[in-house]
Coordinates of C-alpha atoms and ligand atoms in Angstrom, one line a residue:
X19 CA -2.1 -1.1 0.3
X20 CA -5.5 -2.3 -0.9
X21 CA -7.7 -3.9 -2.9
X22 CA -7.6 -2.7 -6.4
X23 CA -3.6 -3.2 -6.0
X24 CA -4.5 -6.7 -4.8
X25 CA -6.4 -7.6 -7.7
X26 CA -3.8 -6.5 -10.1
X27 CA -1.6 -8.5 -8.2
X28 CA -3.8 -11.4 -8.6
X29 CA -3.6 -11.2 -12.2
X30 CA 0.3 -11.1 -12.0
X31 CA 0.3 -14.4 -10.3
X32 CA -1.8 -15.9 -13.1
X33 CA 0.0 -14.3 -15.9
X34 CA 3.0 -13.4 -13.9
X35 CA 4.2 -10.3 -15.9
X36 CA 6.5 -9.0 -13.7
X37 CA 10.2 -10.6 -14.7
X38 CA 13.4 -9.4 -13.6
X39 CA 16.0 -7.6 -16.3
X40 CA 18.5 -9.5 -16.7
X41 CA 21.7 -10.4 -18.0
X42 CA 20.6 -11.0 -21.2
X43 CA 18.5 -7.7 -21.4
X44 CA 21.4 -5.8 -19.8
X45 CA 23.5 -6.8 -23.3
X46 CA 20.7 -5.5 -25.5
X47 CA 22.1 -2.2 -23.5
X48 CA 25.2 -3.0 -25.0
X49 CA 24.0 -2.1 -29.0
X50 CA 21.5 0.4 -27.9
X51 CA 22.8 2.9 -29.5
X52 CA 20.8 6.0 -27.5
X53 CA 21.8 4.6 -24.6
X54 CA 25.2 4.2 -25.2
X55 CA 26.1 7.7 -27.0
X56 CA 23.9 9.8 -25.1
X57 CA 22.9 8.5 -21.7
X58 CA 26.3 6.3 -20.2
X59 CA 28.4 9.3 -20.4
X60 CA 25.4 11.5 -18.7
X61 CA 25.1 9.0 -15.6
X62 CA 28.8 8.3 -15.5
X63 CA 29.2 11.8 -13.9
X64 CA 26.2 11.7 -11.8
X65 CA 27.2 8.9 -10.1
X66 CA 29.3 10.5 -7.9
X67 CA 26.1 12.6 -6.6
X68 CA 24.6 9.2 -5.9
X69 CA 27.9 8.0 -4.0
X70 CA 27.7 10.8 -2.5
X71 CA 23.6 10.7 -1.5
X72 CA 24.0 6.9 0.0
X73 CA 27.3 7.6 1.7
X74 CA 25.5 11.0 3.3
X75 CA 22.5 8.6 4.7
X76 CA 24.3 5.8 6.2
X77 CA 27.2 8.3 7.5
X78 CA 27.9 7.5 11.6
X79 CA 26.0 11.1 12.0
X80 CA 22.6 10.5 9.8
X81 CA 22.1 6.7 9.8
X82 CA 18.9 6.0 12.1
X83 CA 17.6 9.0 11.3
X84 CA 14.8 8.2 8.9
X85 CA 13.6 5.7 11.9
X86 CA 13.9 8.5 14.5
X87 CA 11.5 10.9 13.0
X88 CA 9.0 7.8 11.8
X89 CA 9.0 6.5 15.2
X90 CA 8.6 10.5 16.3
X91 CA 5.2 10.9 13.9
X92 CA 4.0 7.1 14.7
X93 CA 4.0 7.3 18.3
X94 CA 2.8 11.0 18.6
X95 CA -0.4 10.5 16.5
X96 CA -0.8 6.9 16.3
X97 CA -3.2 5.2 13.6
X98 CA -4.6 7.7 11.0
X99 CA -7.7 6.4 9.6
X100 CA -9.4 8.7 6.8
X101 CA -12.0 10.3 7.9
X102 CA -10.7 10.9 11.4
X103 CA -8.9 14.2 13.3
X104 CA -5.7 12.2 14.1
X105 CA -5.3 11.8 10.3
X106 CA -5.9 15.4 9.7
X107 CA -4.0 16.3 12.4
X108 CA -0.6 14.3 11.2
X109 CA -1.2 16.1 8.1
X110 CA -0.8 19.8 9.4
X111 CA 2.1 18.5 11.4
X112 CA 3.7 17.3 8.4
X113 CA 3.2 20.4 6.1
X114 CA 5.2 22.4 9.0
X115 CA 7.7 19.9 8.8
X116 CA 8.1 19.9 5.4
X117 CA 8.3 23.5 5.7
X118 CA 11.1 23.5 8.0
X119 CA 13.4 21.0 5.9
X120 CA 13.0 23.7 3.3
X121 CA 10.5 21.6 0.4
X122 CA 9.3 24.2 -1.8
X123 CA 6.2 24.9 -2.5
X124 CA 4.3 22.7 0.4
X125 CA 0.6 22.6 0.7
X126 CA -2.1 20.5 1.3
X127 CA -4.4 19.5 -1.9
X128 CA -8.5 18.3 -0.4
X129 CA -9.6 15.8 -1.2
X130 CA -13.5 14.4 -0.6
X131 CA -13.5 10.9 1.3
X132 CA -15.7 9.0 2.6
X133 CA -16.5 8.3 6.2
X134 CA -16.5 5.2 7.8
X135 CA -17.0 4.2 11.6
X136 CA -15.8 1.0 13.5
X137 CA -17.7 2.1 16.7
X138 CA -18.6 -1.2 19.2
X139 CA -17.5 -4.8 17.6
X140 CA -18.0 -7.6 19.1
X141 CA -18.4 -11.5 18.7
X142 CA -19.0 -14.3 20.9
X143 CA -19.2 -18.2 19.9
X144 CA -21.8 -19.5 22.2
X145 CA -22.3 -23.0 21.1
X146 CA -20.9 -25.5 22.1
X147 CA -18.9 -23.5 24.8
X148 CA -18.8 -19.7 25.2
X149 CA -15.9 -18.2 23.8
X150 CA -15.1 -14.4 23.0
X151 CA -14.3 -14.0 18.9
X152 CA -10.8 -11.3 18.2
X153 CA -13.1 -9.8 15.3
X154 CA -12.2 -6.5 13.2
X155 CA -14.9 -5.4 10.9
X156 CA -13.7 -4.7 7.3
X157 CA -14.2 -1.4 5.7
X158 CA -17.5 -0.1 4.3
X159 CA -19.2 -3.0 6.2
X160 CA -22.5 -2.2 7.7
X161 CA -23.4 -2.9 11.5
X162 CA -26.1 -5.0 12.7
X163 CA -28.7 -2.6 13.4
X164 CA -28.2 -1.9 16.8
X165 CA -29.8 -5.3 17.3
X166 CA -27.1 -8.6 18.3
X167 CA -27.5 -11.3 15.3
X168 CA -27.4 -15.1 16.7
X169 CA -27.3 -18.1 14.3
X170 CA -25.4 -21.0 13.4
X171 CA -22.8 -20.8 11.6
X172 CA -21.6 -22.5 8.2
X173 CA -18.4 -23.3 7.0
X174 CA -17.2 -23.1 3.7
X175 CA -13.2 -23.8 2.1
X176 CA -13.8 -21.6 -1.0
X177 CA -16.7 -19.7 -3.3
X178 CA -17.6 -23.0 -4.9
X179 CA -18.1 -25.0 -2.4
X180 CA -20.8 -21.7 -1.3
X181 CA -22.3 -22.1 -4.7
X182 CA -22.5 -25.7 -4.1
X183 CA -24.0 -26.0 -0.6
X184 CA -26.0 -23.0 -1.6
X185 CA -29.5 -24.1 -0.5
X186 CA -27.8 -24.2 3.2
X187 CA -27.2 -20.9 3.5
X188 CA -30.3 -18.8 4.5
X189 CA -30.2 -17.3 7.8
X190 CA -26.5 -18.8 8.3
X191 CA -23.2 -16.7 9.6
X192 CA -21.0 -18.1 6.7
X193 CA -17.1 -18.6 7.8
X194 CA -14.6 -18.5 4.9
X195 CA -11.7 -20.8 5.9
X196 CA -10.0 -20.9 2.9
X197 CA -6.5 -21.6 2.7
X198 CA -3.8 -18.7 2.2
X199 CA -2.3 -19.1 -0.8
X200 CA -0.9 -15.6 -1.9
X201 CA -2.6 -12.4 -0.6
X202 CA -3.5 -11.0 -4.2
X203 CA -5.3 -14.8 -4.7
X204 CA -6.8 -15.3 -0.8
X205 CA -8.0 -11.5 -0.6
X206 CA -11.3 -12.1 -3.3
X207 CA -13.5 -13.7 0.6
X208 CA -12.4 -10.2 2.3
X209 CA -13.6 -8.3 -0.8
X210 CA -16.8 -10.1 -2.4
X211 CA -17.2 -12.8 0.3
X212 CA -20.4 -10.7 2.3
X213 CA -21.6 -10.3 -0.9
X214 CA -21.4 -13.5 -2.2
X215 CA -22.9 -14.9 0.9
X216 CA -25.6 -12.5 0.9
X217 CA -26.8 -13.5 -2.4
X218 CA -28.0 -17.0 -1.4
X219 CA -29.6 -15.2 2.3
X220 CA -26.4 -15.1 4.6
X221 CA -27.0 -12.7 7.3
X222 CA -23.3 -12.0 7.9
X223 CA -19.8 -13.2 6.7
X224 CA -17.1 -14.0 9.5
X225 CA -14.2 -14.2 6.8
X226 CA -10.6 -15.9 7.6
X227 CA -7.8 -12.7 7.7
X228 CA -5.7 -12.8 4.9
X229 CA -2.2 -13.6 6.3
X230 CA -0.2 -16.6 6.1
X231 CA 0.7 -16.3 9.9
X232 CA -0.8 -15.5 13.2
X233 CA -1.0 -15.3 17.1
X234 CA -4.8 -14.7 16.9
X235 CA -4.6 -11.5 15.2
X236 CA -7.7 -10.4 12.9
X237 CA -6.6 -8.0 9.9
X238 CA -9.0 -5.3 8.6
X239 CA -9.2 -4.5 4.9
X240 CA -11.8 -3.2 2.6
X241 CA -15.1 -5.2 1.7
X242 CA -16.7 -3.9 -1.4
X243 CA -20.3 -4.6 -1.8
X244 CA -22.3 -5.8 -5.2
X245 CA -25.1 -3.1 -6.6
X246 CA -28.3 -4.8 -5.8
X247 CA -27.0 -7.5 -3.2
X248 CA -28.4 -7.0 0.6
X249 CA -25.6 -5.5 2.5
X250 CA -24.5 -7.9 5.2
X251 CA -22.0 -6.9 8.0
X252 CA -18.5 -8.4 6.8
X253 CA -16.2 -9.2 9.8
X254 CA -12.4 -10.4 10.0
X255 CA -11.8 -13.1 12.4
X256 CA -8.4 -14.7 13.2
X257 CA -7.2 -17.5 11.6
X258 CA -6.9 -19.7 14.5
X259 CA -10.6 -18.6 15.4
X260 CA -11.6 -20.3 11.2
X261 CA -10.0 -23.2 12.0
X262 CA -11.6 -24.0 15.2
X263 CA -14.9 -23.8 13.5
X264 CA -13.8 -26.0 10.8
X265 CA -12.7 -28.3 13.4
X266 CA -16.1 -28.3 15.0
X267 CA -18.0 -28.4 11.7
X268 CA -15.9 -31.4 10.5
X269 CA -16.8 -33.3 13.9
X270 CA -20.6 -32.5 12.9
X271 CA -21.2 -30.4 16.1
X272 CA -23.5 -26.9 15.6
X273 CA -21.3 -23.7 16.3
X274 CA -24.0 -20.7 16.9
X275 CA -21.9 -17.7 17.1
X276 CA -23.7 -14.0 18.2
X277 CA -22.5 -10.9 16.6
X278 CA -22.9 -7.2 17.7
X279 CA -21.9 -4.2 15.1
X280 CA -21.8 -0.6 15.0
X281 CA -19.8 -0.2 11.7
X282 CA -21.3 2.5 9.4
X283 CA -20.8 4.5 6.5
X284 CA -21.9 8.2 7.0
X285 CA -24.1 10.3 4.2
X286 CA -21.9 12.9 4.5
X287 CA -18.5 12.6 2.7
X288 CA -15.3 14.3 4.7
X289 CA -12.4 16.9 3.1
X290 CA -8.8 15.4 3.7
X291 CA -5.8 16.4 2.0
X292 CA -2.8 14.9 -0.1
X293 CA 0.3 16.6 1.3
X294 CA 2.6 18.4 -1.2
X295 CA 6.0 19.5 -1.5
X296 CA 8.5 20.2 -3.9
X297 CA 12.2 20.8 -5.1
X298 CA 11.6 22.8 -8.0
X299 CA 13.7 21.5 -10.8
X300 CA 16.6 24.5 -12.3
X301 CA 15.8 23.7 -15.9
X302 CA 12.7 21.9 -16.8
X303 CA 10.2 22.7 -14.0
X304 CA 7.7 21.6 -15.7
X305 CA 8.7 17.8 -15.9
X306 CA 8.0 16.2 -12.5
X307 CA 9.8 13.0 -10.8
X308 CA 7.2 12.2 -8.5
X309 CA 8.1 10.7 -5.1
X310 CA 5.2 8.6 -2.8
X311 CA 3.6 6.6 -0.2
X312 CA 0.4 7.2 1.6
X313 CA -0.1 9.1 5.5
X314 CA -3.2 7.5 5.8
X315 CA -3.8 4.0 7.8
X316 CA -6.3 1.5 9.1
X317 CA -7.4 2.5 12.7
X318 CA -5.6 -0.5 14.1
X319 CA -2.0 -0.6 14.3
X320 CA 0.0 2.7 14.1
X321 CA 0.2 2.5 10.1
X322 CA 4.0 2.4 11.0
X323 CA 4.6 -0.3 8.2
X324 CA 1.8 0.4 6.3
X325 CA 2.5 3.1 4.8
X326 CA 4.3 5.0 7.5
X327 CA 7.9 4.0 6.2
X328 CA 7.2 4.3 2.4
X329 CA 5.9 8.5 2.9
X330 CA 8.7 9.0 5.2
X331 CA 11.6 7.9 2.8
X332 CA 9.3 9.9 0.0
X333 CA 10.0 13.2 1.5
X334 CA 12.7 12.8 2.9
X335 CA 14.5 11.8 -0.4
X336 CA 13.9 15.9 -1.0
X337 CA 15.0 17.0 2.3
X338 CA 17.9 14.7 1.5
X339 CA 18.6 16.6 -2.0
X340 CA 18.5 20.0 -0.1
X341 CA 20.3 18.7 2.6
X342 CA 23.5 17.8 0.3
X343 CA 22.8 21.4 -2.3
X344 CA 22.3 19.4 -4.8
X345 CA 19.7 21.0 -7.8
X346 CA 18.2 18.6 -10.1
X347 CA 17.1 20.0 -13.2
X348 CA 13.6 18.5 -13.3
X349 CA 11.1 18.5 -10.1
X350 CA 11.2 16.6 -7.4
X351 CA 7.8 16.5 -6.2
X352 CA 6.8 14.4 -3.1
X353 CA 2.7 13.6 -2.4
X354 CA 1.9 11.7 0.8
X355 CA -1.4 10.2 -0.4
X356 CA -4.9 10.1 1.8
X357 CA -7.5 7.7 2.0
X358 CA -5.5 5.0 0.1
X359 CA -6.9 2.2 2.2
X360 CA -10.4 3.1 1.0
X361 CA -9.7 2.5 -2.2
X362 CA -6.6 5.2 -3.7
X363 CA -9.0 7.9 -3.3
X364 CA -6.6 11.0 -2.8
X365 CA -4.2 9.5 -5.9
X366 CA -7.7 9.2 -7.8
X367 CA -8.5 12.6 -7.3
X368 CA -5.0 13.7 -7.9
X369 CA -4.7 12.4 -11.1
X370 CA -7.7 13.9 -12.1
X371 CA -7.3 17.2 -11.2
X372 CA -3.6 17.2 -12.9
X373 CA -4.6 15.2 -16.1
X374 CA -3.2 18.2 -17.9
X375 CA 0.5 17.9 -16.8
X376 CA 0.5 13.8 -16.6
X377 CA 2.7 13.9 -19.8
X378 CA 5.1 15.5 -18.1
X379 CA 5.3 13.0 -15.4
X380 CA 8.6 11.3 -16.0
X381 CA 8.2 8.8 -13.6
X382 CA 5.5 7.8 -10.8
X383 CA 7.4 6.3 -7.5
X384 CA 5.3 5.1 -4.7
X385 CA 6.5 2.6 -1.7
X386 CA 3.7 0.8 -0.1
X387 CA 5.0 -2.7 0.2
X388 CA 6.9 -2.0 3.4
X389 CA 10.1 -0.6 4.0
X390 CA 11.8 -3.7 4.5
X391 CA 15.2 -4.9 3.5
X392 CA 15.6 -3.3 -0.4
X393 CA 16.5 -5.2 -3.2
X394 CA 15.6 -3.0 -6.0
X395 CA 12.5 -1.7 -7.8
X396 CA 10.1 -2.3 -10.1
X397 CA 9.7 -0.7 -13.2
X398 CA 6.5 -0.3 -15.8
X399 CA 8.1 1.4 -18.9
X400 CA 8.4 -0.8 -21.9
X401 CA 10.7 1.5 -24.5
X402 CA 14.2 -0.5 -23.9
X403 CA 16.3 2.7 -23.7
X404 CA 14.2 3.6 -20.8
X405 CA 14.7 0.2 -19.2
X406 CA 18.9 0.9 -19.8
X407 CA 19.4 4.0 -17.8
X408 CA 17.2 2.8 -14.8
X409 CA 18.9 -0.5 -15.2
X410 CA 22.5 1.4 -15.2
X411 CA 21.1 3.7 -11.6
X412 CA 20.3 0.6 -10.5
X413 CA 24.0 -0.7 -11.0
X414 CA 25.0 2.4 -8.4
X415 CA 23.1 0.8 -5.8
X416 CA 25.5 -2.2 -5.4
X417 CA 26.7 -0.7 -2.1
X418 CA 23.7 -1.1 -0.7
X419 CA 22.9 -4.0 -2.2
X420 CA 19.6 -3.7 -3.8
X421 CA 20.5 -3.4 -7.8
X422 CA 17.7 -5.5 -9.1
X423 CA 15.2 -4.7 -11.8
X424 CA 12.0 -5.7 -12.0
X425 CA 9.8 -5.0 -15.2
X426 CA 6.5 -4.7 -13.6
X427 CA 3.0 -3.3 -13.9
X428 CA 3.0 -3.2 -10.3
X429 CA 1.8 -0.4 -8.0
X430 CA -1.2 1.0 -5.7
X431 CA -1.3 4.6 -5.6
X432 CA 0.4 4.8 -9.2
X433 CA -2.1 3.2 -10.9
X434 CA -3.7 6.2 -11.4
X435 CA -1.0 7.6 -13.0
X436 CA -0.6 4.6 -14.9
X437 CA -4.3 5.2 -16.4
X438 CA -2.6 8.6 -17.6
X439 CA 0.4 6.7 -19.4
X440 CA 2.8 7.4 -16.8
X441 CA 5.2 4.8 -16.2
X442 CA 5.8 3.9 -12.2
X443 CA 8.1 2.6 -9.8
X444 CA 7.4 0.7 -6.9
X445 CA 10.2 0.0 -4.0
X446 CA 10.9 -3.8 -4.1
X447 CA 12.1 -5.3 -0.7
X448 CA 12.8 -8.5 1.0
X449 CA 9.1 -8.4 2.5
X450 CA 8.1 -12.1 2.9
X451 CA 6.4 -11.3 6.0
X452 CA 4.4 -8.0 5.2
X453 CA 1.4 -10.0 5.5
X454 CA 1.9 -11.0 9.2
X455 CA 1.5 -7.3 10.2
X456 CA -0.6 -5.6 7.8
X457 CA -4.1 -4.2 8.6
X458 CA -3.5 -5.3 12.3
X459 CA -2.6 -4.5 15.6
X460 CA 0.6 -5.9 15.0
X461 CA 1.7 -2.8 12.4
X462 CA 3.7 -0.9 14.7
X463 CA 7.3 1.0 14.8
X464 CA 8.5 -2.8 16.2
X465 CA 8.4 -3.8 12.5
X466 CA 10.9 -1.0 11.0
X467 CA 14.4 -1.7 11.0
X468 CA 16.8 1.5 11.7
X469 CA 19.5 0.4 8.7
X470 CA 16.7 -1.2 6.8
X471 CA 15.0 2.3 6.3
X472 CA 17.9 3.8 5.8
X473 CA 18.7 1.7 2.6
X474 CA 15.2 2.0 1.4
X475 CA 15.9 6.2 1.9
X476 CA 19.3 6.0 0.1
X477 CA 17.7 4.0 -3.1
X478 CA 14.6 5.9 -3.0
X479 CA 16.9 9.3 -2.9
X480 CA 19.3 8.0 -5.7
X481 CA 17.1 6.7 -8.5
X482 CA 14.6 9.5 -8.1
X483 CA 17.1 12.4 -7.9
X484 CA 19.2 10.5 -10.7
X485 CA 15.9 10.6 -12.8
X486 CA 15.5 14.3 -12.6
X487 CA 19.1 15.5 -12.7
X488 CA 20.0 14.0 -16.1
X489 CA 19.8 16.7 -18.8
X490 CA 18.6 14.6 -21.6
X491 CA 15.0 13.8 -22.8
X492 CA 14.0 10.6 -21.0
X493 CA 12.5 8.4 -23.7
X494 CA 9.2 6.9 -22.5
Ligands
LIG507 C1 -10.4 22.8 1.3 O1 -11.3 22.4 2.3 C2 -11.5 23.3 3.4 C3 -12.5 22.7 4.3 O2 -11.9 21.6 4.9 C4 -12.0 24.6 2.9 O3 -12.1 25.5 4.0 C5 -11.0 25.2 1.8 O4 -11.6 26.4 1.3 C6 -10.8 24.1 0.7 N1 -9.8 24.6 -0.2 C7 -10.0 24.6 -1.5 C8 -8.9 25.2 -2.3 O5 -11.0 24.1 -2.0
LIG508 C1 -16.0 -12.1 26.9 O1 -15.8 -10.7 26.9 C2 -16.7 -10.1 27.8 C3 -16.6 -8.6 27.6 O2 -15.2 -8.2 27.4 C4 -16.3 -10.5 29.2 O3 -17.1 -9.9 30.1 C5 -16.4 -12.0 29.3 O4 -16.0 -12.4 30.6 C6 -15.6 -12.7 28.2 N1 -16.0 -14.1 28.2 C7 -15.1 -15.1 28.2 C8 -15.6 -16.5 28.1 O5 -13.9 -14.9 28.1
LIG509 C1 -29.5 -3.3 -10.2 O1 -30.9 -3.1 -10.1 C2 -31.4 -2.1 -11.0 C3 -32.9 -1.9 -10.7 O2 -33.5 -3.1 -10.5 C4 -31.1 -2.6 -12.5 O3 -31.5 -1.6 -13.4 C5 -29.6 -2.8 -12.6 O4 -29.3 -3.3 -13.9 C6 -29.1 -3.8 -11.6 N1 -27.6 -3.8 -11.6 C7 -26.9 -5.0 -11.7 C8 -25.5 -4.8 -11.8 O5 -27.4 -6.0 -11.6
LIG510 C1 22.2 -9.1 -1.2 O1 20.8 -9.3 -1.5 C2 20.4 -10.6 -1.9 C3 19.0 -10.6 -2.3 O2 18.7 -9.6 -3.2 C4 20.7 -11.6 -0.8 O3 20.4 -12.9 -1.2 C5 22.2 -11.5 -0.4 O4 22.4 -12.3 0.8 C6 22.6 -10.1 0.0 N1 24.0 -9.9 0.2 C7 24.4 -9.3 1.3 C8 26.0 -9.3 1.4 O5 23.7 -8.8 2.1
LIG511 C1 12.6 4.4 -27.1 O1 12.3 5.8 -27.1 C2 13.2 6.5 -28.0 C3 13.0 8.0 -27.8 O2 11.6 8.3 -27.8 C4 13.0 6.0 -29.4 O3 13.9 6.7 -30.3 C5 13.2 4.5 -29.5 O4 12.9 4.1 -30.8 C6 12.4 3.8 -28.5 N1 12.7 2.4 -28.4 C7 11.9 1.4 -28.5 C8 12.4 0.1 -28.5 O5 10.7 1.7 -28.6
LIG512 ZN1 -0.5 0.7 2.0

């Protein structure tokens, strides 16, 4: 999950709009008349499909099974950066799978994408003792030339005090130490903090990771460069790393740190694929539920976390359906998304190759928040009736525990469905430490939880096959 996501997310802590339906919404239920007459009844009956869909996945013979084939992909092709042939690999693999489990319809859409390398990285402080820097450059950055950049560094705590000390800045490696606060607020140095620097003659950026924890890990992430601003190479470093250098800085001792990159962006723009399959609805094929997380990951790590766990409970929600015979009248459609790290580029270009059919789009699910312990989802729709029949799927999730209702804007992938009008879903879990692992080494099967993933499956399954079995004009 990434940047523009992050940004959105930032503006939800200022104005937080997200809010959770509650008891007091849930009695406006009560007198909505639509609701009441024509969609109770409708999801009374279905709810022993849903019984049955949860029961089926943590069943003695299925539970774990969700982990088993996650941990199967993560640990046969590793991290799937876009761009490279691991990526495009997993994607052929999956498209047989999908095949096997009997998806309809199953192909792979291109998509163009750029094409970044990492090649060598490395950092050393060499004033006032050597030490070797745990660095990760952040995507799009440029590399240094081929040439190793030496100069003294500069702290700074936050943008203003940069635009304050700026006539201090030419020729400096500026450090961003700034102090986590929440990722979508602390993630503005990773994205504009090279370009920020380079505006007052910074030669590179060594900017703090965003994560509120760590045991010296650097997390990647996408930089995004201003139009007309010298492109400097921006480079993660850990947080224990920024607050040695503060340390130093504060006891007015010189830190010269010396910095060797190779990252580069190629000319040439890359074909990858956003993988497609289908249960095809009985009665209105037309109308799509769509089901989602992206294959795609940074190149450290084993994208296990992120997004591993949110495209493997995406598809196999419809293996799931097929599994248990069950035909839903509207499609389900499952797309495991590429190059989202690099900005939602293969949701982008989805969404604007099927702008035609986005009215038909009932609902836009994606899970890229981690697969983590569920507690509900979120929601975007705003007509009430709407908010009343996810509210009362919801309700069907109490044996799993995870009935709550959010009423948010939230999403990644889905906002560009959410351009089109479409309303979207996004998994909510108890995912307080997301942060620790994400972008890093540290995002690995290790993370996922066997009965965890199989929750997240089970809700995922429920509300979106609930959604496209009802036989009644959803009101958005
Ligand atoms: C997709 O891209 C591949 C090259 O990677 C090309 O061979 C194929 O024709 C393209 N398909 C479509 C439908 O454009
Ligand atoms: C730093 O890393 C280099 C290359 O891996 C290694 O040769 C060197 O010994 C390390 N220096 C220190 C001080 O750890
Ligand atoms: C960038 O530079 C060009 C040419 O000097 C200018 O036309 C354009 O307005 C600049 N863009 C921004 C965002 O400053
Ligand atoms: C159910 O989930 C809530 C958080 O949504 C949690 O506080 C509570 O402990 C959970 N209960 C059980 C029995 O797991
Ligand atoms: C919700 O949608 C239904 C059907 O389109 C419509 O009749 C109803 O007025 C809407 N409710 C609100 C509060 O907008
Ligand atoms: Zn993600």
């Amino acid at each position: 999950m990434l940047l523009r996501y992050i940004i959105l997310m930032a503006i939800m802590v200022n104005v937080s709009f997200q809010r959770i339906f509650s008891p007091q919404d849930a009695l406006k239920c009560g007198s909505d008349r639509q609701f009441q007459t024509h969609f109770k009844p409708q999801l009374k009956q279905l709810s022993s499909e849903v019984r049955q869909i949860i029961e089926h996945i943590i069943s003695p013979t299925n539970a774990g099974a969700t982990y088993e084939s996650l941990a199967y992909f993560v640990d046969k092709f590793g991290p799937r950066m876009a761009g490279t042939k691991q990526l495009e690999d997993s994607i052929d693999f999956m498209l047989d799978w999908l095949k096997k489990d009997g998806h309809d319809n199953v192909h792979g859409e291109n998509v163009t994408i750029p094409k970044w390398n990492r090649g060598t990285e490395w950092a050393m402080m060499v004033k006032p003792r050597v030490k070797n820097l745990s660095i990760l450059g952040l995507g799009y950055s440029v590399g240094t030339n081929g040439k190793t950049l030496e100069a003294p560094i500069m702290v700074v705590k936050s943008f203003d005090e940069l635009d304050r000390r700026a006539n201090e800045v030419k020729g400096k490696i500026v450090v961003y130490n700034f102090d986590f606060v929440s990722y979508g607020i602390s993630v503005r140095y990773r994205s504009k903090g090279a370009s920020h620097a380079a505006k007052y003659g910074a030669i590179a950026a060594l900017i703090r990771s965003v994560t509120p924890f760590s045991i010296n890990s650097p997390h990647t992430g996408t930089n995004s460069y201003d139009v007309n601003v010298t492109k400097i190479p921006a480079v993660s470093i850990t947080v224990e790393d920024a607050q040695l250098f503060q340390r130093f800085t504060d006891r007015k001792e010189e830190v010269i740190v010396r910095l060797y990159s190779e990252n580069n962006l190629e000319k040439e723009k890359a074909i990858s694929r956003n993988t497609v399959s289908e249960i095809i609805g009985s009665k209105y094929p037309n109308q799509v539920v769509l089901v989602s997380g992206h294959l795609d990951s940074w190149d450290v790590g084993q994208g296990a976390m992120d997004d591993g766990g949110g495209a493997f409970i995406s598809w196999r929600a419809l293996s799931v359906v097929k599994q248990l015979g069950l035909k839903p009248k509207r499609t389900l459609r499952s797309v495991l998304w590429t190059a989202e790290e690099f900005g939602l580029i293969g949701a982008y270009e989805y969404a604007r190759r099927h702008k035609n059919e986005m009215k038909d789009f009932v609902l836009a699910m994606e899970s890229d928040i981690g697969t983590f312990a569920p507690v509900g989802i979120t929601y975007s729709g705003t007509n009430l009736t709407s908010q009343c029949v996810i509210h009362e799927i919801m309700k069907m999730m109490a044996p799993i525990n995870a009935t709550r209702l959010s009423i948010s804007t939230e999403g990644s992938d889905t906002e560009a469905f959410a351009e089109n009008g479409v309303p979207i879903t996004s998994l909510d879990t108890a995912n307080e430490k997301y942060f620790y692992f994400h972008h890093s080494q540290g995002d690995t099967m290790t993370v996922e939880n066997r009965d965890d993933l199989d929750k997240c499956l089970a809700l995922w399954t429920s509300v979106s096959y609930a959604l496209a079995a009802l036989d009644l004009p959803i009101p958005w």
